[in-house]
Amino acid sequence: MVALNRLLDGAERVFLAGANALLMIMLAINIANILSRFVWDKGIIWVFPWTGVLFVWAIFLAFFVMFRKGQDIAIDALTRSFAPAVRAWTDIVISILSIGLLVIILAQVPTLLPKQVGKLDLVGLQRYWLSVPFFVSCLLIALHYVTTIAARIAFLRNGEDGK
């Protein structure tokens, strides 16, 4: 599990850098568009569609990063009052259910990708490229839940929390 955690930590750093880079690119091309409109009274036609694509990618990359950093929404008001062993079992059950949901999402990839055809106007990419970062994030989150299960099992066996 240590190797998997390192892999996930690396993916987190890459995804965070990628999301930030995409935001910087969006900022740069939109500033260029504003300047073009100001100076030449003419906008850059491809800026808006590329901003949309980059925004979607940034969100899907940040989706995994926020989850990994624990910055997602967690409703744990009830489970915080549980005894540590009960909390561990609750985490295991929730992780298994979450993995099941993510497997259902990922099982749709072979069906969904071929249906998302057609080039995006002024971008030139096939539509399915919009969803690829989402599916990768789902896979990484599923792997994160695997590490959560392993850590909770280690806690139940040894009393050590492998978070």
PDB file of C-alpha atoms in Angstrom:
ATOM      1  CA  MET A   1       0.000   0.000   0.000  1.00  0.00           C
ATOM      2  CA  VAL A   2       2.948   2.326   0.512  1.00  0.00           C
ATOM      3  CA  ALA A   3       3.769   2.145  -3.202  1.00  0.00           C
ATOM      4  CA  LEU A   4       0.143   2.835  -4.131  1.00  0.00           C
ATOM      5  CA  ASN A   5       0.037   5.800  -1.753  1.00  0.00           C
ATOM      6  CA  ARG A   6       3.219   7.167  -3.326  1.00  0.00           C
ATOM      7  CA  LEU A   7       1.702   6.731  -6.778  1.00  0.00           C
ATOM      8  CA  LEU A   8      -1.431   8.585  -5.663  1.00  0.00           C
ATOM      9  CA  ASP A   9       0.666  11.335  -4.048  1.00  0.00           C
ATOM     10  CA  GLY A  10       2.552  11.721  -7.332  1.00  0.00           C
ATOM     11  CA  ALA A  11      -0.675  11.812  -9.324  1.00  0.00           C
ATOM     12  CA  GLU A  12      -1.999  14.426  -6.916  1.00  0.00           C
ATOM     13  CA  ARG A  13       1.033  16.654  -7.512  1.00  0.00           C
ATOM     14  CA  VAL A  14       0.804  16.195 -11.302  1.00  0.00           C
ATOM     15  CA  PHE A  15      -2.938  16.896 -11.344  1.00  0.00           C
ATOM     16  CA  LEU A  16      -2.522  19.977  -9.124  1.00  0.00           C
ATOM     17  CA  ALA A  17       0.231  21.320 -11.372  1.00  0.00           C
ATOM     18  CA  GLY A  18      -1.892  20.512 -14.430  1.00  0.00           C
ATOM     19  CA  ALA A  19      -4.990  22.266 -13.062  1.00  0.00           C
ATOM     20  CA  ASN A  20      -2.919  25.328 -12.142  1.00  0.00           C
ATOM     21  CA  ALA A  21      -1.239  25.366 -15.559  1.00  0.00           C
ATOM     22  CA  LEU A  22      -4.621  25.178 -17.271  1.00  0.00           C
ATOM     23  CA  LEU A  23      -5.878  28.103 -15.176  1.00  0.00           C
ATOM     24  CA  MET A  24      -2.810  30.126 -16.123  1.00  0.00           C
ATOM     25  CA  ILE A  25      -3.333  29.337 -19.816  1.00  0.00           C
ATOM     26  CA  MET A  26      -6.993  30.379 -19.532  1.00  0.00           C
ATOM     27  CA  LEU A  27      -5.924  33.630 -17.904  1.00  0.00           C
ATOM     28  CA  ALA A  28      -3.293  34.312 -20.558  1.00  0.00           C
ATOM     29  CA  ILE A  29      -5.520  33.655 -23.575  1.00  0.00           C
ATOM     30  CA  ASN A  30      -8.371  35.673 -22.088  1.00  0.00           C
ATOM     31  CA  ILE A  31      -6.057  38.608 -21.372  1.00  0.00           C
ATOM     32  CA  ALA A  32      -4.825  38.339 -24.968  1.00  0.00           C
ATOM     33  CA  ASN A  33      -8.438  38.368 -26.141  1.00  0.00           C
ATOM     34  CA  ILE A  34      -9.269  41.434 -24.050  1.00  0.00           C
ATOM     35  CA  LEU A  35      -6.163  43.243 -25.324  1.00  0.00           C
ATOM     36  CA  SER A  36      -7.016  42.283 -28.899  1.00  0.00           C
ATOM     37  CA  ARG A  37     -10.501  43.708 -28.499  1.00  0.00           C
ATOM     38  CA  PHE A  38      -9.099  46.871 -26.930  1.00  0.00           C
ATOM     39  CA  VAL A  39      -6.326  47.473 -29.456  1.00  0.00           C
ATOM     40  CA  TRP A  40      -7.826  46.187 -32.721  1.00  0.00           C
ATOM     41  CA  ASP A  41     -11.515  46.077 -31.783  1.00  0.00           C
ATOM     42  CA  LYS A  42     -11.467  42.409 -32.790  1.00  0.00           C
ATOM     43  CA  GLY A  43     -11.614  39.377 -30.550  1.00  0.00           C
ATOM     44  CA  ILE A  44      -9.743  36.116 -30.916  1.00  0.00           C
ATOM     45  CA  ILE A  45     -12.454  33.726 -32.039  1.00  0.00           C
ATOM     46  CA  TRP A  46     -10.997  30.513 -30.562  1.00  0.00           C
ATOM     47  CA  VAL A  47     -10.461  31.861 -27.007  1.00  0.00           C
ATOM     48  CA  PHE A  48     -13.977  31.172 -25.700  1.00  0.00           C
ATOM     49  CA  PRO A  49     -14.202  27.518 -26.841  1.00  0.00           C
ATOM     50  CA  TRP A  50     -10.669  26.742 -25.621  1.00  0.00           C
ATOM     51  CA  THR A  51     -11.435  28.421 -22.292  1.00  0.00           C
ATOM     52  CA  GLY A  52     -14.399  26.068 -21.926  1.00  0.00           C
ATOM     53  CA  VAL A  53     -12.295  22.989 -22.672  1.00  0.00           C
ATOM     54  CA  LEU A  54      -9.489  24.041 -20.348  1.00  0.00           C
ATOM     55  CA  PHE A  55     -11.986  24.880 -17.599  1.00  0.00           C
ATOM     56  CA  VAL A  56     -13.596  21.441 -17.806  1.00  0.00           C
ATOM     57  CA  TRP A  57     -10.176  19.763 -17.720  1.00  0.00           C
ATOM     58  CA  ALA A  58      -9.052  21.895 -14.763  1.00  0.00           C
ATOM     59  CA  ILE A  59     -12.173  20.966 -12.805  1.00  0.00           C
ATOM     60  CA  PHE A  60     -11.787  17.255 -13.478  1.00  0.00           C
ATOM     61  CA  LEU A  61      -8.084  17.324 -12.551  1.00  0.00           C
ATOM     62  CA  ALA A  62      -8.846  19.307  -9.395  1.00  0.00           C
ATOM     63  CA  PHE A  63     -11.635  16.822  -8.576  1.00  0.00           C
ATOM     64  CA  PHE A  64      -9.062  14.190  -7.607  1.00  0.00           C
ATOM     65  CA  VAL A  65      -6.753  16.684  -5.879  1.00  0.00           C
ATOM     66  CA  MET A  66      -9.528  18.073  -3.680  1.00  0.00           C
ATOM     67  CA  PHE A  67     -10.670  14.590  -2.777  1.00  0.00           C
ATOM     68  CA  ARG A  68      -7.145  13.419  -1.972  1.00  0.00           C
ATOM     69  CA  LYS A  69      -6.486  16.475   0.219  1.00  0.00           C
ATOM     70  CA  GLY A  70      -9.757  15.919   2.068  1.00  0.00           C
ATOM     71  CA  GLN A  71     -11.216  19.187   0.811  1.00  0.00           C
ATOM     72  CA  ASP A  72     -14.363  17.581  -0.513  1.00  0.00           C
ATOM     73  CA  ILE A  73     -17.661  17.636   1.316  1.00  0.00           C
ATOM     74  CA  ALA A  74     -17.780  15.002   4.037  1.00  0.00           C
ATOM     75  CA  ILE A  75     -20.777  14.498   6.245  1.00  0.00           C
ATOM     76  CA  ASP A  76     -19.206  12.875   9.269  1.00  0.00           C
ATOM     77  CA  ALA A  77     -21.065  14.561  12.146  1.00  0.00           C
ATOM     78  CA  LEU A  78     -22.557  11.214  13.180  1.00  0.00           C
ATOM     79  CA  THR A  79     -19.511   8.998  12.618  1.00  0.00           C
ATOM     80  CA  ARG A  80     -17.213  11.300  14.630  1.00  0.00           C
ATOM     81  CA  SER A  81     -19.125  10.230  17.725  1.00  0.00           C
ATOM     82  CA  PHE A  82     -18.499   6.514  17.045  1.00  0.00           C
ATOM     83  CA  ALA A  83     -15.864   4.477  18.821  1.00  0.00           C
ATOM     84  CA  PRO A  84     -12.632   4.142  16.766  1.00  0.00           C
ATOM     85  CA  ALA A  85     -13.345   0.529  15.743  1.00  0.00           C
ATOM     86  CA  VAL A  86     -16.893   1.377  14.642  1.00  0.00           C
ATOM     87  CA  ARG A  87     -15.535   4.375  12.703  1.00  0.00           C
ATOM     88  CA  ALA A  88     -13.021   2.067  11.009  1.00  0.00           C
ATOM     89  CA  TRP A  89     -15.764  -0.361   9.986  1.00  0.00           C
ATOM     90  CA  THR A  90     -17.937   2.524   8.788  1.00  0.00           C
ATOM     91  CA  ASP A  91     -15.027   3.806   6.674  1.00  0.00           C
ATOM     92  CA  ILE A  92     -14.565   0.335   5.190  1.00  0.00           C
ATOM     93  CA  VAL A  93     -18.253   0.015   4.262  1.00  0.00           C
ATOM     94  CA  ILE A  94     -18.374   3.539   2.805  1.00  0.00           C
ATOM     95  CA  SER A  95     -15.167   2.871   0.855  1.00  0.00           C
ATOM     96  CA  ILE A  96     -16.553  -0.374  -0.582  1.00  0.00           C
ATOM     97  CA  LEU A  97     -19.795   1.362  -1.596  1.00  0.00           C
ATOM     98  CA  SER A  98     -17.848   4.247  -3.133  1.00  0.00           C
ATOM     99  CA  ILE A  99     -15.618   1.871  -5.084  1.00  0.00           C
ATOM    100  CA  GLY A 100     -18.769   0.145  -6.332  1.00  0.00           C
ATOM    101  CA  LEU A 101     -20.163   3.467  -7.560  1.00  0.00           C
ATOM    102  CA  LEU A 102     -16.865   4.375  -9.223  1.00  0.00           C
ATOM    103  CA  VAL A 103     -16.700   0.962 -10.912  1.00  0.00           C
ATOM    104  CA  ILE A 104     -20.209   1.555 -12.295  1.00  0.00           C
ATOM    105  CA  ILE A 105     -19.065   4.941 -13.664  1.00  0.00           C
ATOM    106  CA  LEU A 106     -15.859   3.496 -15.122  1.00  0.00           C
ATOM    107  CA  ALA A 107     -17.704   0.516 -16.613  1.00  0.00           C
ATOM    108  CA  GLN A 108     -19.568   3.027 -18.795  1.00  0.00           C
ATOM    109  CA  VAL A 109     -16.357   4.312 -20.416  1.00  0.00           C
ATOM    110  CA  PRO A 110     -16.394   1.823 -23.343  1.00  0.00           C
ATOM    111  CA  THR A 111     -20.013   2.774 -24.053  1.00  0.00           C
ATOM    112  CA  LEU A 112     -19.742   6.527 -23.524  1.00  0.00           C
ATOM    113  CA  LEU A 113     -16.502   7.385 -25.315  1.00  0.00           C
ATOM    114  CA  PRO A 114     -17.624   6.136 -28.757  1.00  0.00           C
ATOM    115  CA  LYS A 115     -20.860   8.126 -28.364  1.00  0.00           C
ATOM    116  CA  GLN A 116     -18.987  11.353 -27.648  1.00  0.00           C
ATOM    117  CA  VAL A 117     -17.828  11.891 -31.193  1.00  0.00           C
ATOM    118  CA  GLY A 118     -17.724  15.016 -33.242  1.00  0.00           C
ATOM    119  CA  LYS A 119     -15.155  17.738 -33.149  1.00  0.00           C
ATOM    120  CA  LEU A 120     -15.578  20.665 -30.826  1.00  0.00           C
ATOM    121  CA  ASP A 121     -16.085  23.849 -32.820  1.00  0.00           C
ATOM    122  CA  LEU A 122     -12.950  25.995 -33.111  1.00  0.00           C
ATOM    123  CA  VAL A 123     -11.026  23.550 -30.917  1.00  0.00           C
ATOM    124  CA  GLY A 124     -10.639  20.569 -33.202  1.00  0.00           C
ATOM    125  CA  LEU A 125     -10.676  17.921 -30.461  1.00  0.00           C
ATOM    126  CA  GLN A 126     -13.140  15.070 -30.343  1.00  0.00           C
ATOM    127  CA  ARG A 127     -15.788  15.572 -27.648  1.00  0.00           C
ATOM    128  CA  TYR A 128     -14.665  12.517 -25.659  1.00  0.00           C
ATOM    129  CA  TRP A 129     -11.448  14.345 -24.688  1.00  0.00           C
ATOM    130  CA  LEU A 130     -13.580  16.483 -22.362  1.00  0.00           C
ATOM    131  CA  SER A 131     -14.424  13.486 -20.181  1.00  0.00           C
ATOM    132  CA  VAL A 132     -11.062  11.678 -20.124  1.00  0.00           C
ATOM    133  CA  PRO A 133      -9.713  13.603 -17.078  1.00  0.00           C
ATOM    134  CA  PHE A 134     -12.952  12.803 -15.232  1.00  0.00           C
ATOM    135  CA  PHE A 135     -12.564   9.082 -15.803  1.00  0.00           C
ATOM    136  CA  VAL A 136      -8.900   9.169 -14.774  1.00  0.00           C
ATOM    137  CA  SER A 137      -9.848  11.025 -11.591  1.00  0.00           C
ATOM    138  CA  CYS A 138     -12.530   8.413 -10.861  1.00  0.00           C
ATOM    139  CA  LEU A 139      -9.971   5.628 -11.233  1.00  0.00           C
ATOM    140  CA  LEU A 140      -7.526   7.380  -8.907  1.00  0.00           C
ATOM    141  CA  ILE A 141     -10.239   8.006  -6.314  1.00  0.00           C
ATOM    142  CA  ALA A 142     -11.169   4.315  -6.429  1.00  0.00           C
ATOM    143  CA  LEU A 143      -7.511   3.480  -5.758  1.00  0.00           C
ATOM    144  CA  HIS A 144      -7.519   5.978  -2.888  1.00  0.00           C
ATOM    145  CA  TYR A 145     -10.444   4.088  -1.348  1.00  0.00           C
ATOM    146  CA  VAL A 146      -8.410   0.879  -1.621  1.00  0.00           C
ATOM    147  CA  THR A 147      -5.708   2.516   0.519  1.00  0.00           C
ATOM    148  CA  THR A 148      -8.380   3.666   2.970  1.00  0.00           C
ATOM    149  CA  ILE A 149      -9.666   0.117   3.334  1.00  0.00           C
ATOM    150  CA  ALA A 150      -6.133  -1.211   3.888  1.00  0.00           C
ATOM    151  CA  ALA A 151      -5.437   1.473   6.511  1.00  0.00           C
ATOM    152  CA  ARG A 152      -8.656   0.727   8.399  1.00  0.00           C
ATOM    153  CA  ILE A 153      -7.987  -3.015   8.320  1.00  0.00           C
ATOM    154  CA  ALA A 154      -4.483  -2.349   9.697  1.00  0.00           C
ATOM    155  CA  PHE A 155      -6.054  -0.246  12.429  1.00  0.00           C
ATOM    156  CA  LEU A 156      -8.526  -3.000  13.322  1.00  0.00           C
ATOM    157  CA  ARG A 157      -5.752  -5.634  13.404  1.00  0.00           C
ATOM    158  CA  ASN A 158      -2.998  -3.694  15.154  1.00  0.00           C
ATOM    159  CA  GLY A 159      -4.582  -0.559  16.479  1.00  0.00           C
ATOM    160  CA  GLU A 160      -2.392   1.427  14.067  1.00  0.00           C
ATOM    161  CA  ASP A 161      -4.020   3.984  11.857  1.00  0.00           C
ATOM    162  CA  GLY A 162      -2.342   3.777   8.479  1.00  0.00           C
ATOM    163  CA  LYS A 163      -3.786   7.087   7.204  1.00  0.00           C
TER     164      LYS A 163
END
